[in-house]
mmCIF file of C-alpha atoms in Angstrom:
data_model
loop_
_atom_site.group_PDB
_atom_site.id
_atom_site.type_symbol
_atom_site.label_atom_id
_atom_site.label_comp_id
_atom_site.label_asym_id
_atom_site.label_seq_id
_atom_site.Cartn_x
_atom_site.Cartn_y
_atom_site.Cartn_z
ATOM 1 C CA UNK A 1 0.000 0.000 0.000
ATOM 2 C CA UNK A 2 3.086 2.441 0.561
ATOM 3 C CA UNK A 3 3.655 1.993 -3.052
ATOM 4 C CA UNK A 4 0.240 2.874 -3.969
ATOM 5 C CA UNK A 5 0.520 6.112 -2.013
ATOM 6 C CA UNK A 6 3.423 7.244 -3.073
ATOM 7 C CA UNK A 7 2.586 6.496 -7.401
ATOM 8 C CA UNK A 8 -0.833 8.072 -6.385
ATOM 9 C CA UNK A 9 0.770 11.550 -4.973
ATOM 10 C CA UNK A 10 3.421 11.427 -7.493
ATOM 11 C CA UNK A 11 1.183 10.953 -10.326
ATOM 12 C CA UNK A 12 -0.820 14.009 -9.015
ATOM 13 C CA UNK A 13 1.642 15.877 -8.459
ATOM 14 C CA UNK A 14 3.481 15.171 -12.034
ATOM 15 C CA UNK A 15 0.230 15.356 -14.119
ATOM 16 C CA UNK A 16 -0.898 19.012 -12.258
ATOM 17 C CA UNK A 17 2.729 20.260 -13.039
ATOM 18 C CA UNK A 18 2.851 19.184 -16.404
ATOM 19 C CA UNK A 19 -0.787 20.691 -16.909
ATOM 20 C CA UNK A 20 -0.073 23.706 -16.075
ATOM 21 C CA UNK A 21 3.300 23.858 -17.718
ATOM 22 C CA UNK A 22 1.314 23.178 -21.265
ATOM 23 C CA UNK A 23 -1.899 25.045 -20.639
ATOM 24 C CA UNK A 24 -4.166 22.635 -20.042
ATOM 25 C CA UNK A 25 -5.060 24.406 -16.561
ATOM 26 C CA UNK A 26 -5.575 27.746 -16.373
ATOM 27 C CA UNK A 27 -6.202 30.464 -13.771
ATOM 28 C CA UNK A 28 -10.303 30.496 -15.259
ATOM 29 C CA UNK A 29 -10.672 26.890 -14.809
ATOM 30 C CA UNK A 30 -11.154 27.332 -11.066
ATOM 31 C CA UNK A 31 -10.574 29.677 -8.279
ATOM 32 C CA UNK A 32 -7.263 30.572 -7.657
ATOM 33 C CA UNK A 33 -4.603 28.114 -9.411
ATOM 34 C CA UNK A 34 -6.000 24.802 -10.593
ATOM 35 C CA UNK A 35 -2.321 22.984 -10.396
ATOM 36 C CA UNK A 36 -1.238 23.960 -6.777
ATOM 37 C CA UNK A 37 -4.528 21.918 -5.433
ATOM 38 C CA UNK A 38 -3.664 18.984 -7.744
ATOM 39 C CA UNK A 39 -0.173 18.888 -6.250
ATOM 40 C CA UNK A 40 -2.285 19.874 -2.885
ATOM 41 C CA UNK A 41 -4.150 16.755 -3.095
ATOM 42 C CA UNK A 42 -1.177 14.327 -3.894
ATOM 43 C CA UNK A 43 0.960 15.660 -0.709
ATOM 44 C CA UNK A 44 -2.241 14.844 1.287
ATOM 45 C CA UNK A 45 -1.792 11.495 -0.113
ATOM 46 C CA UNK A 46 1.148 11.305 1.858
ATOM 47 C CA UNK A 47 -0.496 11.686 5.556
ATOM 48 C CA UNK A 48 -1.464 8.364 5.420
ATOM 49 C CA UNK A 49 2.282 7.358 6.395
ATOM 50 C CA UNK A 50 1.535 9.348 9.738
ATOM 51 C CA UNK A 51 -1.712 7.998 10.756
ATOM 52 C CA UNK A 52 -1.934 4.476 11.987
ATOM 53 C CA UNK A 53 -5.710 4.185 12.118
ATOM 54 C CA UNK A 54 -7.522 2.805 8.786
ATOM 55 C CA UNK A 55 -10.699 4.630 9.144
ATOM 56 C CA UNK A 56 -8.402 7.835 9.637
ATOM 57 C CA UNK A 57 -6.420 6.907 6.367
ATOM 58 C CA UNK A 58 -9.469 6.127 4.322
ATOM 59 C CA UNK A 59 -11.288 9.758 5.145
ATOM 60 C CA UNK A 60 -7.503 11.278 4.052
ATOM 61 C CA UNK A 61 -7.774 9.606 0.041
ATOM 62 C CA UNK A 62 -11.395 10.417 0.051
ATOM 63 C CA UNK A 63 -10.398 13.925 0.843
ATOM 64 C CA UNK A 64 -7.681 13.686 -1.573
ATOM 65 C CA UNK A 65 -9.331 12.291 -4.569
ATOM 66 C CA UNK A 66 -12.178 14.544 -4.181
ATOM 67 C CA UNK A 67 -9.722 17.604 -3.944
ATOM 68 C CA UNK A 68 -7.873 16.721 -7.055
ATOM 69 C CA UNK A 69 -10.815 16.102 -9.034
ATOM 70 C CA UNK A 70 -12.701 19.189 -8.233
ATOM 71 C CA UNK A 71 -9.440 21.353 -8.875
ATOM 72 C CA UNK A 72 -7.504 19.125 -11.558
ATOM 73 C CA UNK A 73 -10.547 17.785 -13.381
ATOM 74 C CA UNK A 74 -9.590 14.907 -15.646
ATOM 75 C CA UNK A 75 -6.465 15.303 -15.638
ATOM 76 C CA UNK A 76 -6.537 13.910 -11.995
ATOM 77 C CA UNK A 77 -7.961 10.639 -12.758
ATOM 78 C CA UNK A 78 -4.899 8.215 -12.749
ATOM 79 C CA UNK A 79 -4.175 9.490 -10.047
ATOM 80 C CA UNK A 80 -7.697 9.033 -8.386
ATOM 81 C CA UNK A 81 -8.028 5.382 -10.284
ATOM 82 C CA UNK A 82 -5.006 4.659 -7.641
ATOM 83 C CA UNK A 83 -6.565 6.213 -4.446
ATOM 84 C CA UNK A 84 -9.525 3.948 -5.188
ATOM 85 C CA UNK A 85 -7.165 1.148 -5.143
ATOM 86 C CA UNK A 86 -5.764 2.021 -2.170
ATOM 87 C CA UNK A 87 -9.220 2.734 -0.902
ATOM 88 C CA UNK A 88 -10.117 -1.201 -1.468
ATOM 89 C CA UNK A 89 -6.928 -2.024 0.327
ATOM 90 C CA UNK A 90 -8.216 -0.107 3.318
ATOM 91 C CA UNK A 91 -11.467 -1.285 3.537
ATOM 92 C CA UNK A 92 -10.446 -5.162 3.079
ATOM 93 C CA UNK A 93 -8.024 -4.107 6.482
ATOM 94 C CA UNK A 94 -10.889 -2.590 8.379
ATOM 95 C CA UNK A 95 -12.740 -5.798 7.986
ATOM 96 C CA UNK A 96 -10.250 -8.340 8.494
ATOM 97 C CA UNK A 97 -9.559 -6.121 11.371
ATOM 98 C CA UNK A 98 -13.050 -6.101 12.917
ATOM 99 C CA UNK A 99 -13.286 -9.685 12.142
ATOM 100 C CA UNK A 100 -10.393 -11.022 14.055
ATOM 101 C CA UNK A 101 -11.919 -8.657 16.920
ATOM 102 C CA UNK A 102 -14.896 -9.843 16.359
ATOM 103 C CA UNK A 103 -13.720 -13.803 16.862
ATOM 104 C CA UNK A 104 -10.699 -13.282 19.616
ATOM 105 C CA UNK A 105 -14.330 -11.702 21.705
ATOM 106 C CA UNK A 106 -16.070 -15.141 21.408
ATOM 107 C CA UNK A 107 -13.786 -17.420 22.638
#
């Protein structure tokens, strides 16, 4: 999953540099500039290294793919196809988690 996180925010981060570089995001495409919340959204990829918690991690690439998208726009979405990934990942934790809880709590 640490690779997944960090090809996600570098993806993001390369695609809204490069997009801005060539023109393909401009200053009228959304509020302030378009590329500095695409590179925004990848560093936030990044936080999930600090937090140790999956439910915590999971709310941090929803917040990050939703970022990118709204201020990168389709430019974003390899990098967003990846946070979904890692999304899954998280999600097949949580339960595995709460299932081993779950069974240590019977016996």
């Amino acid at each position: 999953m640490k690779r997944l996180a960090v090809l996600s925010s570098f993806t993001a981060i390369v695609i809204s540099i490069i997009g801005q570089l060539r023109g393909m995001l401009d200053d009228s495409y959304a509020v302030g500039n378009a590329w500095f919340v695409g590179v925004l959204a990848g560093l936030i990829t990044l936080l999930i290294f600090n937090d140790s918690q999956e439910m915590t991690k999971s709310y941090i690439i929803s917040s990050s793919t939703i970022l990118g998208i709204l201020g990168v726009g389709f430019l974003y979405f390899p990098a967003a196809l990846i946070n979904i990934l890692i999304a899954f990942k998280l999600t097949k934790k949580k339960r595995e988690g709460n299932f081993l809880i779950r069974k240590e709590k019977m016996w």
